[in-house]
Coordinates of C-alpha atoms in Angstrom, one line a residue:
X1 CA -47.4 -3.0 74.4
X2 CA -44.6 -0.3 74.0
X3 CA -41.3 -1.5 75.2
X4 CA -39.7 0.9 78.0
X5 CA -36.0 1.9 78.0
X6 CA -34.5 1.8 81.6
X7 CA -32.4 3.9 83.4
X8 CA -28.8 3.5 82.8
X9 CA -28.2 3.2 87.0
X10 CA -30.7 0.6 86.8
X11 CA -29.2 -1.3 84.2
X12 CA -25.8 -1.0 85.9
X13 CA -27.5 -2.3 88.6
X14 CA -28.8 -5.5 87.0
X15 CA -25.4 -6.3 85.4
X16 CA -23.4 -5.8 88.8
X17 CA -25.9 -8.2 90.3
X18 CA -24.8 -11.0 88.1
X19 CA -21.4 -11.3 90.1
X20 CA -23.0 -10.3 93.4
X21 CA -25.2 -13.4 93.2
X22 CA -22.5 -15.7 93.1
X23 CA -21.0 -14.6 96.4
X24 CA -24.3 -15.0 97.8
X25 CA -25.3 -18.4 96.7
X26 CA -25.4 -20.0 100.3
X27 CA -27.7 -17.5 101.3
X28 CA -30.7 -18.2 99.0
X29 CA -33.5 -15.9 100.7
X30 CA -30.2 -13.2 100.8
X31 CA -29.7 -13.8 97.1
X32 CA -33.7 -13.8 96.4
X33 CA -34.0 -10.3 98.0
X34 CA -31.4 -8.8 96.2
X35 CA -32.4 -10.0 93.2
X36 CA -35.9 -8.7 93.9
X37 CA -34.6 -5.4 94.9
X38 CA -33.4 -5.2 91.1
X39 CA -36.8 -6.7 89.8
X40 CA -38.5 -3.8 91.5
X41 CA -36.4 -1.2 90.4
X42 CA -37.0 -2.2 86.5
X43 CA -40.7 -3.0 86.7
X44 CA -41.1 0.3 88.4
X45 CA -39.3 2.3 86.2
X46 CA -41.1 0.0 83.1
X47 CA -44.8 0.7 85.0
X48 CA -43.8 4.6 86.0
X49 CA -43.6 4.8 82.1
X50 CA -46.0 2.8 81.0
X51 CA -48.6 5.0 83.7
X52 CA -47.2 8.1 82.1
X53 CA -47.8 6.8 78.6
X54 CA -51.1 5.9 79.7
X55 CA -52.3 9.1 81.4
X56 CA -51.5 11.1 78.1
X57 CA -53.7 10.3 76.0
X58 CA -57.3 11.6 77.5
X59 CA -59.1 10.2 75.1
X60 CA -58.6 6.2 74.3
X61 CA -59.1 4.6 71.3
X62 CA -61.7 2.7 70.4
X63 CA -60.2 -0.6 68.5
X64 CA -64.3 -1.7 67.7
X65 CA -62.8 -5.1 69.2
X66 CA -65.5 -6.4 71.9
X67 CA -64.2 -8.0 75.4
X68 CA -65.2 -11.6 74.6
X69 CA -63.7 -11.0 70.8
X70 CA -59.9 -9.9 71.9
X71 CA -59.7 -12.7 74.5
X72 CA -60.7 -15.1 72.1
X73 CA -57.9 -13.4 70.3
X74 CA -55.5 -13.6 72.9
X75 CA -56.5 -17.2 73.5
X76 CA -55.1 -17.6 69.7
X77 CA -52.2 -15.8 70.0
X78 CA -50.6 -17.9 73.3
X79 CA -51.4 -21.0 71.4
X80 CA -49.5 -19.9 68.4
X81 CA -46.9 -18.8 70.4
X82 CA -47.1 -21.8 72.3
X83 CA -46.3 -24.1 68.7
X84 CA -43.8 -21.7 67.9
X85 CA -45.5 -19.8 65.4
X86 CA -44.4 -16.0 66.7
X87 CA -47.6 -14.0 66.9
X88 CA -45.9 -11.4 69.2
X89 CA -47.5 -10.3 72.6
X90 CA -51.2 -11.7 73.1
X91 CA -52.9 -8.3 73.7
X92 CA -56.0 -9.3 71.3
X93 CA -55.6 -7.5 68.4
X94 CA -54.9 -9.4 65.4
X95 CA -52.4 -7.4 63.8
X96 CA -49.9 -8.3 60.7
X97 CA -47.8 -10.4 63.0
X98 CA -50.2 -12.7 64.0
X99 CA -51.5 -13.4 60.8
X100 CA -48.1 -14.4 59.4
X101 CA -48.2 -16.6 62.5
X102 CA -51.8 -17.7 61.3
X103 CA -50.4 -18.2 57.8
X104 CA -47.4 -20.5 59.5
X105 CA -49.7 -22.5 61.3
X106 CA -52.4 -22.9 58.1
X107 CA -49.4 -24.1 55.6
X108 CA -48.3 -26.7 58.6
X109 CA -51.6 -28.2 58.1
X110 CA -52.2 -27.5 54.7
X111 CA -55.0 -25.6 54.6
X112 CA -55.7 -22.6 52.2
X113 CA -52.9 -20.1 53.4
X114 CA -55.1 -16.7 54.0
X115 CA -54.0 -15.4 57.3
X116 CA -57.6 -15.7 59.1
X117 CA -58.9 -18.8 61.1
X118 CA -62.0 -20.3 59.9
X119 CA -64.3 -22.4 63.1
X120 CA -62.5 -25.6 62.1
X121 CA -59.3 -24.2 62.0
X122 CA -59.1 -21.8 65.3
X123 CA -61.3 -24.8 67.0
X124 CA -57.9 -27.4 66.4
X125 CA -55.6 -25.0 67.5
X126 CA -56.7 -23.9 70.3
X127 CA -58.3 -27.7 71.4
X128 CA -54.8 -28.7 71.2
X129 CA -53.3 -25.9 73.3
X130 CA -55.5 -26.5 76.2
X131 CA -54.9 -30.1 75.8
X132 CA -50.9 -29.2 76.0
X133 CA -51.4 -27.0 79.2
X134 CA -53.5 -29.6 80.5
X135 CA -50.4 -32.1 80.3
X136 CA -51.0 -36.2 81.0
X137 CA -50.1 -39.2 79.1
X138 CA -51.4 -38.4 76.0
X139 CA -49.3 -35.1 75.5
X140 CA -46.5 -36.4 76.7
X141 CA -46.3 -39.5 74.6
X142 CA -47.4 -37.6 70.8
X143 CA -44.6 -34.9 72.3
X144 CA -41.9 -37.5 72.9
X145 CA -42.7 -39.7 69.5
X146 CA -44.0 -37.5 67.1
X147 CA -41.5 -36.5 64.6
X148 CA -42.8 -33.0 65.0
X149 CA -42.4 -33.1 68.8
X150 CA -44.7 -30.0 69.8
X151 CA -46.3 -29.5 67.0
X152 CA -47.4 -33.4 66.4
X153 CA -50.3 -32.3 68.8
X154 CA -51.7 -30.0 66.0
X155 CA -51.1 -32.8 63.7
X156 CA -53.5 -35.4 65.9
X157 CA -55.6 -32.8 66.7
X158 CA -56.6 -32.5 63.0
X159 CA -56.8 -35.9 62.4
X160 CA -59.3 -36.1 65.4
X161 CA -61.1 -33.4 64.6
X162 CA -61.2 -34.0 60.8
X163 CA -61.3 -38.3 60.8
X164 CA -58.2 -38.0 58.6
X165 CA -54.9 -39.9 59.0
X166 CA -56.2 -42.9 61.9
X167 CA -57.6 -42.5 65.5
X168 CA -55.6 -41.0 68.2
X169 CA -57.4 -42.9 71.6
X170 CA -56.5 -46.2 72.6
X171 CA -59.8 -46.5 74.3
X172 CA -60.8 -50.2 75.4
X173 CA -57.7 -51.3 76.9
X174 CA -58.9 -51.7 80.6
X175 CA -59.1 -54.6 81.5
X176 CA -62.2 -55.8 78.8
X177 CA -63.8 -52.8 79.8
X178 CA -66.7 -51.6 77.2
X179 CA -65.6 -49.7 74.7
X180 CA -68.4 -47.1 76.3
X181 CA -66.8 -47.0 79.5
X182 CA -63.3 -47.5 78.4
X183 CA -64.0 -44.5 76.4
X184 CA -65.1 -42.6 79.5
X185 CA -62.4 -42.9 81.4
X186 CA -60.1 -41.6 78.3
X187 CA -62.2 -38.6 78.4
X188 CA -61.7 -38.1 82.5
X189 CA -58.2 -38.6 82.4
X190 CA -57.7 -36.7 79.3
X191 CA -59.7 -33.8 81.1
X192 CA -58.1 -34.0 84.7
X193 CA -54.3 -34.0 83.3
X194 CA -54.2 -38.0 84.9
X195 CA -52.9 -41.2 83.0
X196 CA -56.1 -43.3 82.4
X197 CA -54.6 -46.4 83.8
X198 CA -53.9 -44.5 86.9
X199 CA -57.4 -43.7 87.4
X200 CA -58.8 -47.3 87.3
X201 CA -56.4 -48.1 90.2
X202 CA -58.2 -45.6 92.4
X203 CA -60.2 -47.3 94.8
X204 CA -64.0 -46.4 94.4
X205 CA -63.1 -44.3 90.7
X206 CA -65.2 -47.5 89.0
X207 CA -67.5 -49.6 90.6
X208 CA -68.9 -52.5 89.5
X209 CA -72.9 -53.8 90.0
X210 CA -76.1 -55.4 88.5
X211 CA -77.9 -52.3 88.9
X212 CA -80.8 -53.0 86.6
X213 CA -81.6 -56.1 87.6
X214 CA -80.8 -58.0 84.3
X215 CA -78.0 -60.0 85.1
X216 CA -75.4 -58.5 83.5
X217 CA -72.3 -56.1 84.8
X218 CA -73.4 -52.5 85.2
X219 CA -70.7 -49.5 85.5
X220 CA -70.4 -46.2 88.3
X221 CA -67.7 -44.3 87.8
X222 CA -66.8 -42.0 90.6
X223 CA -65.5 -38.8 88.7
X224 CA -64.4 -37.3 92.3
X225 CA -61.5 -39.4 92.1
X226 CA -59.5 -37.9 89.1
X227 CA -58.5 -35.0 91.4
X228 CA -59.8 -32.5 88.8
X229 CA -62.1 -29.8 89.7
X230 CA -63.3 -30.3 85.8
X231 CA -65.9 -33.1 87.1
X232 CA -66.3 -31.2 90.4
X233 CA -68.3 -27.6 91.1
X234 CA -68.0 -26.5 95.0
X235 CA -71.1 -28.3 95.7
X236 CA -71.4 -31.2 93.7
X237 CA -69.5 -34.0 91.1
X238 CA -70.9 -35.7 88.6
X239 CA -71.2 -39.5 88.9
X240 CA -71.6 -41.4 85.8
X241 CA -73.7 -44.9 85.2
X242 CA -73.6 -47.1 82.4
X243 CA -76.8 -49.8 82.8
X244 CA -76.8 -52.4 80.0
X245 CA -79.2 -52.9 77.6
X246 CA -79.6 -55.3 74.6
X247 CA -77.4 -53.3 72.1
X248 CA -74.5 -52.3 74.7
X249 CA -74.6 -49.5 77.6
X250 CA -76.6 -46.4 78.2
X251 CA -74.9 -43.4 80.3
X252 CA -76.1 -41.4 82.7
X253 CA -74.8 -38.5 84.4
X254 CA -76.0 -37.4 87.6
X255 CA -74.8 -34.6 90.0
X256 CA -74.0 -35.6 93.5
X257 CA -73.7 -33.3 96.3
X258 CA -72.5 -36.1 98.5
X259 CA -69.7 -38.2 97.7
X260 CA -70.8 -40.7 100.4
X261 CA -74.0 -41.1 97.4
X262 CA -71.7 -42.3 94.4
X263 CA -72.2 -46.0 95.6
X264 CA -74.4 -47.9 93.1
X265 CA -77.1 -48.7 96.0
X266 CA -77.8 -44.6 95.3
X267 CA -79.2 -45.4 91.8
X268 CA -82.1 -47.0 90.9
X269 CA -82.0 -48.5 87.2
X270 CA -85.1 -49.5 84.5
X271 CA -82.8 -51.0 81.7
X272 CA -80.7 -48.3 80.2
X273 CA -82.5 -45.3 82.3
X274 CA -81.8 -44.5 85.8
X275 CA -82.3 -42.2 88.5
X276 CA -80.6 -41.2 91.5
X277 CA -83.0 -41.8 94.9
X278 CA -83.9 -39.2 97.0
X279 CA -81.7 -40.8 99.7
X280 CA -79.0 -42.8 99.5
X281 CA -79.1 -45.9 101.6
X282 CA -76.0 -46.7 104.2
X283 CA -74.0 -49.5 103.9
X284 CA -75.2 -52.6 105.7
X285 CA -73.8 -53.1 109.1
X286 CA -73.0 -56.8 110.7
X287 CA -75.4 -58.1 113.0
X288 CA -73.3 -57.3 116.2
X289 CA -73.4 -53.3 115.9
X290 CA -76.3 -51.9 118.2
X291 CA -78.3 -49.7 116.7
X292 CA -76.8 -47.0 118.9
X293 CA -74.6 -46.5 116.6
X294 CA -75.9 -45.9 113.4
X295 CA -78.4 -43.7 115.3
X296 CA -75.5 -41.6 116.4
X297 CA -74.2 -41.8 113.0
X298 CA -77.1 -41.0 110.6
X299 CA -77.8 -37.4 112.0
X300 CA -74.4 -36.2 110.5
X301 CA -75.1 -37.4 107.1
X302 CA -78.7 -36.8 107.1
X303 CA -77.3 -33.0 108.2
X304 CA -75.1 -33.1 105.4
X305 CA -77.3 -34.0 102.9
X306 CA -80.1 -31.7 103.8
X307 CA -77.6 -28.7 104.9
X308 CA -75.5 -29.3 101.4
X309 CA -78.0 -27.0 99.0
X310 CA -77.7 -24.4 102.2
X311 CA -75.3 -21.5 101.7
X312 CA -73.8 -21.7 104.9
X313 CA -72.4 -25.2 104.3
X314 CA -70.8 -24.4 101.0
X315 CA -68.1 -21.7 102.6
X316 CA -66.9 -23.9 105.3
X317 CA -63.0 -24.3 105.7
X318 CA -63.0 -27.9 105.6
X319 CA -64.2 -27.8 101.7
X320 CA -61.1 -27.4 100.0
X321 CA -59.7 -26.8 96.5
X322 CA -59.7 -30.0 94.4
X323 CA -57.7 -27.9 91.7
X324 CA -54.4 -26.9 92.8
X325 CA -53.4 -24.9 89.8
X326 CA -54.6 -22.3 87.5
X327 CA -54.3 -24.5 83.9
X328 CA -56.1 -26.9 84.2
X329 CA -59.3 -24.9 86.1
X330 CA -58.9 -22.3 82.8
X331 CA -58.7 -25.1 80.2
X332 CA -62.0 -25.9 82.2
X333 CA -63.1 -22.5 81.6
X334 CA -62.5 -22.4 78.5
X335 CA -64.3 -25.7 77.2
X336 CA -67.7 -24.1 79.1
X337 CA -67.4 -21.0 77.6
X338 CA -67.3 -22.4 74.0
X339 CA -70.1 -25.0 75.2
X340 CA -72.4 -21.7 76.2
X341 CA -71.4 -19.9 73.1
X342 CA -69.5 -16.9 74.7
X343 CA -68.9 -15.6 78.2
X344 CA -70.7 -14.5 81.0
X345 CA -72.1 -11.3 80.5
X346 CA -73.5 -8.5 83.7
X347 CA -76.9 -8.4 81.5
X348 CA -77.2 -12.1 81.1
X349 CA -75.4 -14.4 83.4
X350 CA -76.6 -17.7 83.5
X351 CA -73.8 -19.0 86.0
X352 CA -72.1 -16.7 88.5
X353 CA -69.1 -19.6 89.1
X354 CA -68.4 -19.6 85.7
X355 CA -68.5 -15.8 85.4
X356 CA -65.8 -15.5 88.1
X357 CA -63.7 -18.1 86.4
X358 CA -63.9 -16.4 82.9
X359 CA -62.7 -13.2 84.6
X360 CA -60.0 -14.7 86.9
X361 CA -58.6 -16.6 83.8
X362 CA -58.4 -13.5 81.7
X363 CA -56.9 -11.0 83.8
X364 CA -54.2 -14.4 84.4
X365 CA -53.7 -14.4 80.8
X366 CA -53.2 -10.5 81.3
X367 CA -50.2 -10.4 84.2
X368 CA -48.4 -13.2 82.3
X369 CA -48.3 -10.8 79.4
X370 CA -46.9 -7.6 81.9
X371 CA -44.6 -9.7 83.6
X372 CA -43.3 -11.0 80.3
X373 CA -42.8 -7.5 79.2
X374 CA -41.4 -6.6 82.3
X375 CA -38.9 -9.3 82.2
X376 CA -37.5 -8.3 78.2
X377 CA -36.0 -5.7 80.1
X378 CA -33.7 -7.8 82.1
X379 CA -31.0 -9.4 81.1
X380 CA -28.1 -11.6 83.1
X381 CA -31.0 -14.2 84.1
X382 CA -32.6 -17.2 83.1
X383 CA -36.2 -17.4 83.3
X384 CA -35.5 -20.3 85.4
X385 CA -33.7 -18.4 88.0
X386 CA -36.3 -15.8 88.0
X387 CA -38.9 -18.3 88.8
X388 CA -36.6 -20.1 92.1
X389 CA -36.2 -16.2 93.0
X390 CA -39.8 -15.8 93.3
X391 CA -40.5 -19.1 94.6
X392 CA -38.5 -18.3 97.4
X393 CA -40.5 -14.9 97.3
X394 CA -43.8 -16.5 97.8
X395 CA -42.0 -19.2 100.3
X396 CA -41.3 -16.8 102.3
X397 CA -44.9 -15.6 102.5
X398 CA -46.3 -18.6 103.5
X399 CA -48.0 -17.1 106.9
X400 CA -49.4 -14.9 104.5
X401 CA -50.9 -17.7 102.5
X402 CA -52.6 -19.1 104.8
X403 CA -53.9 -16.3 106.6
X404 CA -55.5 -15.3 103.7
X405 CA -57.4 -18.8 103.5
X406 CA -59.0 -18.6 107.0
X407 CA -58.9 -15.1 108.1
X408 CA -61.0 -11.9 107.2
X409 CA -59.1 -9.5 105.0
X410 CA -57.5 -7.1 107.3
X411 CA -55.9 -9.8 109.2
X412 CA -54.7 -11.0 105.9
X413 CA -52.9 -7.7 105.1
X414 CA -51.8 -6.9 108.3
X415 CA -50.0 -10.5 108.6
X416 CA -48.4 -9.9 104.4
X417 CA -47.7 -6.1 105.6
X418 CA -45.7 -7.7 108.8
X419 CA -43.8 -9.9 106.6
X420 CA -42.8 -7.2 103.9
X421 CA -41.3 -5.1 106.4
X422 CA -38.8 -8.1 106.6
X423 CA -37.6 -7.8 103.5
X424 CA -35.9 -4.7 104.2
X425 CA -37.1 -3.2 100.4
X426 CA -39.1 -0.3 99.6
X427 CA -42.3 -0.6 99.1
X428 CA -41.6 0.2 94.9
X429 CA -39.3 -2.9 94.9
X430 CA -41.9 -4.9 96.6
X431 CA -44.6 -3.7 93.8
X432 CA -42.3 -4.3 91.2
X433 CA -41.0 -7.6 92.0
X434 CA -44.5 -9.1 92.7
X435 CA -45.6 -7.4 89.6
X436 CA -43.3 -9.9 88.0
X437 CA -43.6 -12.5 90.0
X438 CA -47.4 -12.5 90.1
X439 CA -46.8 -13.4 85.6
X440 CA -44.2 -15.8 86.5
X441 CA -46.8 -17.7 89.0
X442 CA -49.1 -18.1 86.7
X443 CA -46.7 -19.0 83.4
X444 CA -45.3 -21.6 85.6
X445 CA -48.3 -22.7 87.0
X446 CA -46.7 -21.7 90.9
X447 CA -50.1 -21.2 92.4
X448 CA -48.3 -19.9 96.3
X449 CA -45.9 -17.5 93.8
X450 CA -49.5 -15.8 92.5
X451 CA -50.9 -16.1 95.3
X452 CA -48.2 -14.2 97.0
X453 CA -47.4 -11.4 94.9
X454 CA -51.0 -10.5 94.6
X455 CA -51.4 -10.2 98.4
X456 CA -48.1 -7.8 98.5
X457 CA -49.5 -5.9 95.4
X458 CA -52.8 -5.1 97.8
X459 CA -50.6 -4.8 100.9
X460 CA -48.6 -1.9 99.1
X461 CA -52.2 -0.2 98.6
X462 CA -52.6 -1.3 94.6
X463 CA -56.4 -2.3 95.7
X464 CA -56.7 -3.6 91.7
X465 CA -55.0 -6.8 93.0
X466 CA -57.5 -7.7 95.6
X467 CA -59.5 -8.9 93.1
X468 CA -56.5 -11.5 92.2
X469 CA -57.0 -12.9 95.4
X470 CA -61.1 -12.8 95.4
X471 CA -60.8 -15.1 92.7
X472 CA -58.4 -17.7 94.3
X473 CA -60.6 -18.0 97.4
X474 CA -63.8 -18.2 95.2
X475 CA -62.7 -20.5 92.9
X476 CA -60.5 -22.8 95.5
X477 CA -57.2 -22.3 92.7
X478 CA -54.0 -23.0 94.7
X479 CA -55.8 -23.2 98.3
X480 CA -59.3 -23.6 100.0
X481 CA -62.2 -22.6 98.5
X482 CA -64.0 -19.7 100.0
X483 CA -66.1 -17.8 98.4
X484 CA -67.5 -16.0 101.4
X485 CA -64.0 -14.5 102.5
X486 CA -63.5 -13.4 98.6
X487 CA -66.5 -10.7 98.7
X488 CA -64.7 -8.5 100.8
X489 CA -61.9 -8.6 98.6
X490 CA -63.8 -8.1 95.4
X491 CA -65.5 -5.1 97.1
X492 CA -62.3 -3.6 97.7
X493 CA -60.8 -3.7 94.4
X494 CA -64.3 -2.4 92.9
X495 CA -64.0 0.3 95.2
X496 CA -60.7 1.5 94.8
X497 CA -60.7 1.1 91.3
X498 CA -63.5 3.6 90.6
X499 CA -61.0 6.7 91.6
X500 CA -59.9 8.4 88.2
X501 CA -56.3 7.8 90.2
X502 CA -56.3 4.1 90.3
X503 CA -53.7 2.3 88.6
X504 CA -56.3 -0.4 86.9
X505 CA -56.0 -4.3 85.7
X506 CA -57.8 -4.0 83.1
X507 CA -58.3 -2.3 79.5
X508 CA -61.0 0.5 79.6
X509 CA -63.1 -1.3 77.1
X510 CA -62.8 -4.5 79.4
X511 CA -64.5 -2.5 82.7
X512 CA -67.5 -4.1 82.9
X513 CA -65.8 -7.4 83.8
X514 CA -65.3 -5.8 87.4
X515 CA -69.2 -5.0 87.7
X516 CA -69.7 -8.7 86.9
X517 CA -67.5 -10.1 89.3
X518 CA -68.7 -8.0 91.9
X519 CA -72.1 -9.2 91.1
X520 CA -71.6 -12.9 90.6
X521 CA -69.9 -12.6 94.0
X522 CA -72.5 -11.7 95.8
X523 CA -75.4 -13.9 93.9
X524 CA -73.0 -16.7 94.8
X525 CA -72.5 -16.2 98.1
X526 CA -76.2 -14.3 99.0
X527 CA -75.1 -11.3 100.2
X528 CA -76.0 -7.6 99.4
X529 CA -74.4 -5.6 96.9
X530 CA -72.4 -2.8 97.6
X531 CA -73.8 0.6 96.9
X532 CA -72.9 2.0 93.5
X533 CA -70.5 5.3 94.1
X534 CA -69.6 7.9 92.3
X535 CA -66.3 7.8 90.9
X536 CA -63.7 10.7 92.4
X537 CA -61.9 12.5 90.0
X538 CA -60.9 15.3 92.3
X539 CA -57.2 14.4 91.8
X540 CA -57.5 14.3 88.3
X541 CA -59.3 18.0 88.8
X542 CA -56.4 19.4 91.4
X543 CA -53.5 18.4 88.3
X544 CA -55.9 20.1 85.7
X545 CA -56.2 22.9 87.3
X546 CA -52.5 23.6 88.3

């Protein structure tokens, strides 16, 4: 990406902000709106370029580079960046920087220095970067012993992957658990960003039962207790049963669409093989309690167990978000696209949830990489005071927030419009900073920071950005899940993005990831597609013609 020169005023401007700050620093929404107000002017003056740039060349360049190749590319790029290895911006393209970083990383490990990942090689790299983002015991302890620090992950990541240099679990230390189980729970906790010995103190995370009939301990684990919507799709979680048999333990995996089933009178065992019955029976009352009671009580779960494979009881605002932040739910992603053997495509999609997610995580990876640029351009701030700045931002939006997880859109943008006007900034500042802001939510994992700057990107009419909130209430990232209130945004940004005039999210050769979203919305939630329009280029006729 080309880097911008700004405006001397601007600059002046920035540099004369570092001493104003100071006089301000018992007024921290005073000091956050100043700041801003700077923030603006530079990522507008950055974008105004950029847009320029952009709208003079009429006829793009083809790189030959598919959509699922450059952000598989990307995706190695931030994880050499990420291990220090300097591969530059991650736009996708594999260019001479990035294979010097790729020639770094290779000698590191010592493989065969050429510059170009083989399966084996990309596979540990990136593995190890999503297990980084993902956080947890693990990372932190190779991190904090390694004599690499960082980097050690590589190292135990190739000794994993490879067998080479001794075992990097410590699976079996639970209490005399099997080693089978013991080495279940590693791979929840390790996959939900939670210490396994936390996890086997959760009440109901592993229960214990003859549930074959053979005298011996059987094991349920409950994988709705990590807290990780990894184990947990908006209808159901997976519950997972080891019955014993004469050589150790057989596992089952089941999905539940009932937590109130993940008790081990739901299963019904022959040896190692079990099944989950049609019905799971309730708990055994004393002998006191009339049967008034259970009467009373039985319609509501039978209702929610024959209402839960019904649309209308998916979307309800009681089901909330068991994620609360973008990383983990894109290292999720991630692991299921390499599982399927690429992404979701509009000609063959298999899974509309994991369509949406593919998308929301890219164009993620894509606003961290603006905002980043964005921010080269300032100077006199830390990132860290960048990020309190715009946490007080998206603090500040808070009504905002959670109108958009209840309400319809207009409401939503009517209640983010109300609370812009208090900011007393044009709306170009307000663009700008949440243009930077939105990248800094998502670097720093602030879901309420992305979450706000992408409802005062749509509130300032930059319609791309709806579909940054779409995928927040479809996927349940950072609030409540609601992928009924998201079509309407997704139709939106669709719409507005098909004017010639639009200022668009996404690379030209990347378009068809709009399409899909649009359509795995509405598979998802049962509703009608919009009508396909014709795109308007009547502006880009009026300047022509001039």
């Amino acid at each position: 990406m080309a880097k911008y020169s700004l405006p001397t005023g601007v600059i002046a401007g920035v540099l004369s902000l570092s001493l104003a700050t100071n006089a301000l620093a018992d007024n921290d929404l005073l000091k956050g709106l100043v700041i801003g107000g700077a923030l603006g002017a530079i990522a507008n003056s950055a974008a105004s370029k950029q847009r320029t740039t952009t709208k003079t060349y009429v006829q793009p360049r083809s790189s030959g580079v598919s959509s699922a190749q450059r952000e598989s590319n990307r995706e190695v790029q931030r994880a050499l960046n990420h291990f220090g290895f300097p591969a530059g911006t991650a736009d996708g393209v594999l260019g001479s920087k990035s294979r010097s970083a790729i020639s770094q990383y290779q000698a590191l490990l010592s493989f065969p220095v050429d510059g170009t990942l083989n399966d084996i090689e990309r596979n540990i790299l990136v593995t190890a970067y999503q297990r980084a983002m993902m956080g947890g015991q693990y990372v932190t302890q190779t991190v904090s012993t390694h004599p690499m620090g960082m980097r050690g992950l590589l190292m135990k990541q190739k000794e994993e992957a490879l067998g080479v240099g001794g075992t990097t679990r410590m699976s079996g230390n639970y209490g005399g658990l099997p080693p089978e189980v013991a080495q279940a729970v590693d791979e929840i906790a390790r996959n939900s960003g939670v210490e396994g010995t936390a996890l086997m103190q959760r009440a109901g995370f592993i229960q214990l039962a003859d549930m074959n009939k053979d005298g011996k301990t059987d094991y349920l684990i409950d994988t709705s207790k990590s807290g990780s919507q990894f184990w947990c799709s908006a209808q159901s979680c997976i519950a997972r049963v080891f019955a014993s048999t004469p050589t150790g333990f057989q596992q089952n995996d089941f999905q539940v669409t009932s937590r109130e089933q993940i008790i081990p009178a739901a299963f019904s065992c022959q040896q190692g093989n079990c099944t989950l019955n049609d019905f799971a029976p309730q708990p055994i009352g004393t002998e006191p309690v009339a049967p008034a009671e259970p009467e009373e009580a039985l319609p509501d779960k039978k209702m929610a167990s024959a209402e839960g494979p019904m649309v209308p009881n998916f979307f309800k605002p009681a089901e909330t978000a068991v994620s609360v932040s973008a990383a983990p739910f894109c290292s999720k992603i991630a692991v299921n696209t390499a599982k399927a053997g690429g992404p979701e495509t509009a000609a063959s999609m298999t899974s509309p949830a994991q369509a949406i997610g593919e998308q929301f995580c890219m164009l993620r990876d894509i606003t961290i990489d603006q905002s980043e640029t964005l921010l080269s351009q300032i100077e006199g701030f830390t990132p860290q005071q960048i990020a309190e700045q715009c946490a007080g931002f998206a603090e500040h939006m808070t009504p905002a927030i959670k109108a958009a997880a209840g309400g319809d859109r207009e409401e939503t943008l009517n209640a983010t419009t109300a609370l812009l006007q208090d900011l007393g900034m044009s709306a170009e500042q307000i663009a700008g900073t949440a243009r930077i802001c939105l990248g800094v939510g998502y670097r720093t994992d602030n879901m309420p920071t992305a979450i706000a700057s992408a409802l005062a990107l749509s509130a300032v009419n930059l319609g791309a950005y709806d579909e940054m909130v779409g995928h927040h209430l479809a996927t349940g990232v950072g609030g409540t899940m609601r992928p009924d209130l998201a079509v309407a945004w997704y139709d939106n940004a669709f719409e507005v993005t098909q004017k010639a005039s639009a200022e668009p999210l996404r690379a030209p050769e990347d378009a068809e990831g709009q399409t899909l979203v649009v359509a795995a919305s509405h598979e998802l939630t049962g509703t009608a597609k919009p009508k396909p329009t014709l795109m308007d280029f009547s502006n880009a006729a009026a300047t022509a013609a001039k």
